[in-house]
Amino acid sequence: MTASDPCQEAERLVELHRLDEQRLREARRRLNAMSTDFEQSMPVTDRSQLAAAKAQAQREYRQAYREATDQAAVQRAASVWLQEVSRLNRAAGLAANRGENAVGQLNALESKVRRLELEVDASRIRAEGARERCNEARRSAAAAAERQAGAGPWPVARPGPQAGGGEPAIAALLHGDRSVLEGVAATLADETGMEAGRLQLLIIELCEEIAASALDAAAIRFPDGHEFWDHFEPQEAHDLAATLGQLGYRFDGRAGWLDERVPHPRQFAFALAHNGLDSRVRRLPTQAQIEGLWRGAQLETPQHLARRAPDLSLEQIQTMLGSRGAALDELWENWAHVRRALVS
């Protein structure tokens, strides 16, 4: 990064926003603690509870009076009663004073929290604007490098070995090829000066976020000859999977339901009807069949990436990932090198 790079200003504003959020969290913790202490430690102050405490003291006096065997015992009972009434009156007065002070402190802290909330919103907006300017600068630089290199669509969508002797590195990485990961990280370490171990972690996270994006988009290859999915055209099956996902029932990318959230037949019937597919199925699948519905299905992560980012440009991949890419700044900063390594 150069001194004039807008990403330096973005980093500064992001850090200021983080500090603003930290101050807000601390103020909220203090407010919660003060509110709890105020509620739990304040003595009885309202008239009804004070009257009830005095009535209890009077009942105890009457009980002691009835049990008194001489005049001295009567006087002691009366003295205890009057002392308790006096104590309650003093405590109520002190509590009222402490309550006024505590209320003042609570009001001041609540005002501070509201002010900090506005400051956090303002710093967030400034940081987001700066990050977008940073991304625009990075995209422009990456696009210029790609044009100079003659970059074009990458061939991941085509199965089997490519003309160059194998599949592009990104396809192998999305399939979890460890040796390719180590090779790409070593190459990038030489070109960027970053640590190879750090680059491996960033590339793994990039692949995970691409897979998560594919899950969000229900980019699924349905198994041939399946007793349920064969009732539908590919787009119909995709739409049904997307509707189930919107209802909170999603493919986990392997062979089951994400987080073991499995729809019941009634919910499954709703998804079918929502897509106008209920007439295609003579009999709803049983609960056991629904639980095993994804056996043989495959997440088409490389194909999803090829559709959403055909040139693997920085703008395309950032648009595809959205907020998922917020933690990958180190890759975006060196995207010209990263892209060249991923499509090699």
Short mmCIF file of C-alpha atoms in Angstrom, two decimals:
data_model
loop_
_atom_site.label_atom_id
_atom_site.label_comp_id
_atom_site.label_asym_id
_atom_site.label_seq_id
_atom_site.Cartn_x
_atom_site.Cartn_y
_atom_site.Cartn_z
CA MET A 1 0.00 0.00 0.00
CA THR A 2 1.24 3.52 -0.82
CA ALA A 3 0.63 6.57 1.34
CA SER A 4 -2.02 7.78 -1.10
CA ASP A 5 -3.85 4.46 -1.16
CA PRO A 6 -7.45 4.92 0.04
CA CYS A 7 -7.18 1.57 1.80
CA GLN A 8 -4.99 3.18 4.48
CA GLU A 9 -7.79 5.60 5.30
CA ALA A 10 -10.25 2.70 5.28
CA GLU A 11 -8.09 0.79 7.76
CA ARG A 12 -7.92 3.86 10.02
CA LEU A 13 -11.69 4.38 9.95
CA VAL A 14 -12.38 0.69 10.50
CA GLU A 15 -10.14 0.77 13.58
CA LEU A 16 -11.92 3.90 14.88
CA HIS A 17 -15.25 2.14 14.37
CA ARG A 18 -13.97 -0.86 16.30
CA LEU A 19 -12.94 1.39 19.20
CA ASP A 20 -16.34 3.12 19.12
CA GLU A 21 -18.05 -0.27 19.31
CA GLN A 22 -15.83 -1.26 22.24
CA ARG A 23 -16.74 1.92 24.14
CA LEU A 24 -20.42 1.28 23.48
CA ARG A 25 -20.18 -2.30 24.74
CA GLU A 26 -18.43 -1.13 27.92
CA ALA A 27 -21.05 1.57 28.53
CA ARG A 28 -23.86 -0.94 28.02
CA ARG A 29 -22.23 -3.35 30.49
CA ARG A 30 -21.95 -0.56 33.06
CA LEU A 31 -25.57 0.43 32.51
CA ASN A 32 -26.77 -3.15 32.93
CA ALA A 33 -24.70 -3.62 36.09
CA MET A 34 -25.90 -0.33 37.59
CA SER A 35 -29.53 -1.13 36.80
CA THR A 36 -29.22 -4.56 38.40
CA ASP A 37 -27.53 -3.15 41.52
CA PHE A 38 -30.16 -0.45 41.81
CA GLU A 39 -33.01 -2.95 41.63
CA GLN A 40 -31.46 -5.50 43.98
CA SER A 41 -29.80 -3.38 46.66
CA MET A 42 -32.22 -0.50 47.19
CA PRO A 43 -34.19 -0.80 50.45
CA VAL A 44 -37.96 -0.54 50.58
CA THR A 45 -38.98 2.97 49.52
CA ASP A 46 -42.60 2.96 48.34
CA ARG A 47 -45.37 3.79 50.79
CA SER A 48 -47.20 0.46 50.64
CA GLN A 49 -44.11 -1.61 51.43
CA LEU A 50 -43.03 0.82 54.17
CA ALA A 51 -46.50 0.61 55.72
CA ALA A 52 -46.39 -3.19 55.56
CA ALA A 53 -43.01 -3.24 57.37
CA LYS A 54 -44.38 -0.95 60.11
CA ALA A 55 -47.49 -3.13 60.43
CA GLN A 56 -45.28 -6.18 60.92
CA ALA A 57 -43.33 -4.35 63.63
CA GLN A 58 -46.63 -3.50 65.34
CA ARG A 59 -47.77 -7.15 65.22
CA GLU A 60 -44.52 -8.23 66.81
CA TYR A 61 -45.01 -5.61 69.54
CA ARG A 62 -48.53 -6.85 70.27
CA GLN A 63 -47.29 -10.43 70.45
CA ALA A 64 -44.55 -9.40 72.89
CA TYR A 65 -47.09 -7.36 74.87
CA ARG A 66 -49.39 -10.37 75.26
CA GLU A 67 -46.49 -12.52 76.38
CA ALA A 68 -45.15 -9.92 78.85
CA THR A 69 -45.24 -11.03 82.49
CA ASP A 70 -44.38 -7.68 84.09
CA GLN A 71 -44.21 -3.95 83.40
CA ALA A 72 -40.54 -4.10 82.43
CA ALA A 73 -41.31 -6.58 79.67
CA VAL A 74 -44.09 -4.29 78.39
CA GLN A 75 -41.68 -1.36 78.28
CA ARG A 76 -39.05 -3.41 76.47
CA ALA A 77 -41.65 -4.46 73.83
CA ALA A 78 -42.72 -0.86 73.33
CA SER A 79 -39.12 0.29 73.07
CA VAL A 80 -38.29 -2.35 70.45
CA TRP A 81 -41.34 -1.39 68.41
CA LEU A 82 -40.59 2.35 68.48
CA GLN A 83 -36.93 1.75 67.61
CA GLU A 84 -37.96 -0.39 64.61
CA VAL A 85 -40.39 2.26 63.38
CA SER A 86 -37.66 4.89 63.76
CA ARG A 87 -35.17 2.67 61.88
CA LEU A 88 -37.63 2.15 59.02
CA ASN A 89 -38.24 5.90 58.73
CA ARG A 90 -34.49 6.64 58.65
CA ALA A 91 -33.86 3.86 56.13
CA ALA A 92 -36.63 5.16 53.89
CA GLY A 93 -35.14 8.64 53.99
CA LEU A 94 -31.65 7.42 53.20
CA ALA A 95 -32.98 5.18 50.44
CA ALA A 96 -34.81 8.10 48.89
CA ASN A 97 -31.59 10.14 48.83
CA ARG A 98 -29.56 7.25 47.42
CA GLY A 99 -32.31 6.56 44.93
CA GLU A 100 -32.24 10.11 43.65
CA ASN A 101 -28.46 9.90 43.16
CA ALA A 102 -28.70 6.47 41.50
CA VAL A 103 -31.48 7.63 39.19
CA GLY A 104 -29.36 10.62 38.18
CA GLN A 105 -26.40 8.35 37.42
CA LEU A 106 -28.60 5.94 35.47
CA ASN A 107 -30.08 8.77 33.41
CA ALA A 108 -26.61 10.15 32.65
CA LEU A 109 -25.34 6.71 31.60
CA GLU A 110 -28.42 6.06 29.45
CA SER A 111 -27.79 9.38 27.69
CA LYS A 112 -24.16 8.39 27.14
CA VAL A 113 -25.22 5.05 25.66
CA ARG A 114 -27.62 6.76 23.24
CA ARG A 115 -24.88 9.21 22.21
CA LEU A 116 -22.39 6.37 21.68
CA GLU A 117 -24.95 4.46 19.59
CA LEU A 118 -25.20 7.47 17.25
CA GLU A 119 -21.40 7.75 17.11
CA VAL A 120 -21.08 4.03 16.31
CA ASP A 121 -23.61 4.36 13.48
CA ALA A 122 -21.77 7.38 12.09
CA SER A 123 -18.35 5.69 12.29
CA ARG A 124 -19.79 2.54 10.69
CA ILE A 125 -21.11 4.57 7.75
CA ARG A 126 -17.74 6.34 7.35
CA ALA A 127 -15.87 3.03 7.54
CA GLU A 128 -18.19 1.34 5.03
CA GLY A 129 -17.78 4.24 2.60
CA ALA A 130 -14.00 4.13 2.97
CA ARG A 131 -13.94 0.35 2.50
CA GLU A 132 -15.97 0.70 -0.68
CA ARG A 133 -13.54 3.34 -2.00
CA CYS A 134 -10.69 0.99 -1.10
CA ASN A 135 -12.38 -1.89 -2.91
CA GLU A 136 -13.00 0.29 -5.97
CA ALA A 137 -9.31 1.19 -6.08
CA ARG A 138 -8.32 -2.46 -5.71
CA ARG A 139 -10.77 -3.52 -8.39
CA SER A 140 -9.44 -0.92 -10.80
CA ALA A 141 -5.86 -1.99 -10.16
CA ALA A 142 -6.77 -5.67 -10.49
CA ALA A 143 -8.73 -5.06 -13.68
CA ALA A 144 -5.81 -3.20 -15.21
CA ALA A 145 -3.45 -6.06 -14.32
CA GLU A 146 -5.93 -8.59 -15.76
CA ARG A 147 -6.25 -6.63 -19.02
CA GLN A 148 -2.49 -6.42 -19.30
CA ALA A 149 -2.24 -10.18 -18.74
CA GLY A 150 -5.05 -10.86 -21.21
CA ALA A 151 -7.19 -12.53 -18.54
CA GLY A 152 -10.36 -14.24 -19.66
CA PRO A 153 -12.87 -16.80 -18.43
CA TRP A 154 -11.30 -19.65 -16.47
CA PRO A 155 -12.15 -23.19 -17.63
CA VAL A 156 -13.34 -24.72 -14.35
CA ALA A 157 -16.81 -25.53 -15.66
CA ARG A 158 -15.42 -28.08 -18.08
CA PRO A 159 -14.85 -31.48 -16.46
CA GLY A 160 -11.66 -33.46 -16.89
CA PRO A 161 -8.10 -32.33 -17.65
CA GLN A 162 -7.68 -28.98 -19.37
CA ALA A 163 -5.62 -28.21 -22.42
CA GLY A 164 -2.77 -27.04 -20.25
CA GLY A 165 -2.43 -30.47 -18.65
CA GLY A 166 -4.81 -30.32 -15.68
CA GLU A 167 -7.62 -28.51 -13.95
CA PRO A 168 -7.04 -24.93 -12.76
CA ALA A 169 -5.74 -24.57 -9.23
CA ILE A 170 -8.97 -23.02 -7.94
CA ALA A 171 -10.96 -26.12 -8.94
CA ALA A 172 -8.50 -28.39 -7.15
CA LEU A 173 -8.57 -26.10 -4.11
CA LEU A 174 -12.36 -26.21 -3.99
CA HIS A 175 -12.08 -30.02 -3.97
CA GLY A 176 -9.70 -29.83 -0.99
CA ASP A 177 -6.43 -30.72 -2.73
CA ARG A 178 -3.79 -30.14 -0.05
CA SER A 179 -0.77 -30.37 -2.33
CA VAL A 180 -2.19 -27.69 -4.65
CA LEU A 181 -2.90 -25.50 -1.60
CA GLU A 182 0.69 -25.75 -0.44
CA GLY A 183 2.00 -25.04 -3.95
CA VAL A 184 -0.24 -21.99 -4.47
CA ALA A 185 0.65 -20.61 -1.04
CA ALA A 186 4.37 -21.06 -1.69
CA THR A 187 4.10 -19.28 -5.05
CA LEU A 188 2.16 -16.38 -3.57
CA ALA A 189 4.57 -16.13 -0.65
CA ASP A 190 7.44 -15.59 -3.11
CA GLU A 191 5.49 -12.99 -5.07
CA THR A 192 3.87 -11.03 -2.21
CA GLY A 193 6.25 -11.46 0.71
CA MET A 194 3.45 -12.83 2.91
CA GLU A 195 3.93 -15.91 5.06
CA ALA A 196 2.99 -19.16 3.33
CA GLY A 197 1.14 -20.42 6.42
CA ARG A 198 -0.97 -17.26 6.56
CA LEU A 199 -1.73 -17.56 2.85
CA GLN A 200 -2.87 -21.16 3.29
CA LEU A 201 -5.36 -20.07 5.96
CA LEU A 202 -6.67 -17.24 3.78
CA ILE A 203 -7.08 -19.49 0.73
CA ILE A 204 -8.90 -22.11 2.83
CA GLU A 205 -11.24 -19.41 4.14
CA LEU A 206 -11.79 -18.15 0.59
CA CYS A 207 -12.78 -21.65 -0.54
CA GLU A 208 -15.08 -22.09 2.46
CA GLU A 209 -16.83 -18.80 1.72
CA ILE A 210 -17.26 -19.74 -1.94
CA ALA A 211 -18.81 -23.05 -0.82
CA ALA A 212 -21.11 -21.17 1.57
CA SER A 213 -22.17 -18.93 -1.30
CA ALA A 214 -22.93 -22.03 -3.38
CA LEU A 215 -25.05 -23.41 -0.53
CA ASP A 216 -26.93 -20.11 -0.30
CA ALA A 217 -27.65 -20.32 -4.02
CA ALA A 218 -28.66 -24.02 -3.79
CA ALA A 219 -26.06 -24.91 -6.43
CA ILE A 220 -26.73 -28.63 -6.19
CA ARG A 221 -26.28 -31.50 -8.62
CA PHE A 222 -29.11 -33.94 -7.98
CA PRO A 223 -28.40 -37.66 -8.34
CA ASP A 224 -29.60 -39.48 -11.44
CA GLY A 225 -32.19 -42.23 -10.95
CA HIS A 226 -33.34 -40.85 -7.60
CA GLU A 227 -36.84 -41.95 -6.58
CA PHE A 228 -37.82 -38.39 -5.64
CA TRP A 229 -35.66 -35.91 -7.57
CA ASP A 230 -36.27 -37.66 -10.90
CA HIS A 231 -39.85 -36.34 -10.82
CA PHE A 232 -38.53 -32.83 -11.60
CA GLU A 233 -36.54 -30.93 -14.16
CA PRO A 234 -33.18 -29.61 -12.85
CA GLN A 235 -34.51 -26.05 -12.45
CA GLU A 236 -37.60 -27.32 -10.63
CA ALA A 237 -35.45 -29.33 -8.23
CA HIS A 238 -33.24 -26.28 -7.68
CA ASP A 239 -36.29 -24.10 -6.92
CA LEU A 240 -37.61 -26.66 -4.45
CA ALA A 241 -34.23 -26.84 -2.68
CA ALA A 242 -34.11 -23.03 -2.56
CA THR A 243 -37.60 -22.85 -1.03
CA LEU A 244 -36.67 -25.44 1.59
CA GLY A 245 -33.60 -23.35 2.36
CA GLN A 246 -35.72 -20.26 2.85
CA LEU A 247 -37.80 -22.24 5.34
CA GLY A 248 -34.62 -23.10 7.24
CA TYR A 249 -34.06 -26.62 5.85
CA ARG A 250 -30.86 -26.75 3.85
CA PHE A 251 -28.50 -29.21 2.23
CA ASP A 252 -25.28 -29.46 4.27
CA GLY A 253 -23.08 -29.87 1.19
CA ARG A 254 -22.40 -33.54 1.89
CA ALA A 255 -25.31 -35.95 2.26
CA GLY A 256 -27.61 -34.59 4.92
CA TRP A 257 -29.51 -31.64 6.32
CA LEU A 258 -27.58 -28.66 7.67
CA ASP A 259 -27.49 -28.61 11.49
CA GLU A 260 -29.73 -31.72 11.36
CA ARG A 261 -32.78 -29.53 10.76
CA VAL A 262 -35.11 -31.88 8.86
CA PRO A 263 -38.55 -30.79 7.61
CA HIS A 264 -41.64 -32.78 8.47
CA PRO A 265 -43.88 -34.05 5.63
CA ARG A 266 -46.30 -31.14 6.18
CA GLN A 267 -43.52 -28.59 5.74
CA PHE A 268 -42.22 -30.51 2.75
CA ALA A 269 -45.70 -30.46 1.20
CA PHE A 270 -45.84 -26.68 1.69
CA ALA A 271 -42.55 -26.26 -0.22
CA LEU A 272 -43.86 -28.43 -3.05
CA ALA A 273 -47.11 -26.49 -3.26
CA HIS A 274 -45.28 -23.16 -3.12
CA ASN A 275 -43.42 -24.11 -6.30
CA GLY A 276 -46.47 -25.68 -7.96
CA LEU A 277 -44.87 -29.12 -7.86
CA ASP A 278 -47.29 -30.98 -5.61
CA SER A 279 -49.09 -32.49 -8.59
CA ARG A 280 -45.83 -34.13 -9.73
CA VAL A 281 -45.65 -36.37 -6.67
CA ARG A 282 -48.30 -39.04 -6.17
CA ARG A 283 -47.24 -39.73 -2.61
CA LEU A 284 -45.31 -37.50 -0.26
CA PRO A 285 -42.00 -38.95 0.94
CA THR A 286 -42.08 -40.40 4.42
CA GLN A 287 -40.11 -38.86 7.26
CA ALA A 288 -37.38 -41.46 6.80
CA GLN A 289 -37.20 -40.71 3.07
CA ILE A 290 -36.98 -36.97 3.75
CA GLU A 291 -34.12 -37.54 6.17
CA GLY A 292 -32.16 -39.34 3.44
CA LEU A 293 -33.20 -37.02 0.63
CA TRP A 294 -29.71 -35.65 -0.04
CA ARG A 295 -27.89 -38.95 -0.44
CA GLY A 296 -26.04 -38.80 -3.75
CA ALA A 297 -26.47 -35.02 -4.13
CA GLN A 298 -23.36 -32.91 -4.70
CA LEU A 299 -22.62 -29.26 -4.09
CA GLU A 300 -21.49 -27.70 -7.38
CA THR A 301 -19.10 -25.17 -5.91
CA PRO A 302 -16.77 -24.85 -8.94
CA GLN A 303 -19.72 -24.51 -11.32
CA HIS A 304 -21.30 -21.90 -9.05
CA LEU A 305 -18.05 -19.94 -9.02
CA ALA A 306 -17.76 -20.19 -12.81
CA ARG A 307 -21.31 -18.82 -13.19
CA ARG A 308 -20.96 -15.99 -10.69
CA ALA A 309 -17.32 -15.04 -11.36
CA PRO A 310 -16.53 -16.23 -14.92
CA ASP A 311 -13.38 -14.06 -15.14
CA LEU A 312 -12.48 -14.49 -11.46
CA SER A 313 -12.12 -10.71 -11.35
CA LEU A 314 -11.98 -8.99 -7.99
CA GLU A 315 -15.27 -7.20 -8.61
CA GLN A 316 -17.05 -10.44 -9.55
CA ILE A 317 -15.82 -12.45 -6.60
CA GLN A 318 -16.42 -9.66 -4.07
CA THR A 319 -19.94 -9.21 -5.41
CA MET A 320 -20.55 -12.94 -5.13
CA LEU A 321 -19.27 -13.16 -1.55
CA GLY A 322 -20.73 -9.89 -0.29
CA SER A 323 -20.14 -9.49 3.45
CA ARG A 324 -18.56 -12.96 3.54
CA GLY A 325 -15.40 -11.50 2.06
CA ALA A 326 -14.85 -8.88 4.77
CA ALA A 327 -12.06 -10.88 6.43
CA LEU A 328 -10.10 -11.48 3.21
CA ASP A 329 -8.56 -8.03 2.73
CA GLU A 330 -5.06 -9.48 2.50
CA LEU A 331 -6.11 -11.49 -0.56
CA TRP A 332 -7.97 -8.57 -2.16
CA GLU A 333 -4.90 -6.37 -1.73
CA ASN A 334 -2.82 -8.86 -3.75
CA TRP A 335 -5.57 -10.10 -6.05
CA ALA A 336 -3.61 -9.81 -9.30
CA HIS A 337 -1.08 -12.31 -7.93
CA VAL A 338 -3.78 -14.44 -6.29
CA ARG A 339 -5.90 -14.68 -9.44
CA ARG A 340 -2.94 -15.66 -11.57
CA ALA A 341 -2.08 -18.45 -9.10
CA LEU A 342 -5.71 -19.66 -8.89
CA VAL A 343 -6.22 -20.00 -12.65
CA SER A 344 -2.82 -21.52 -13.38
#
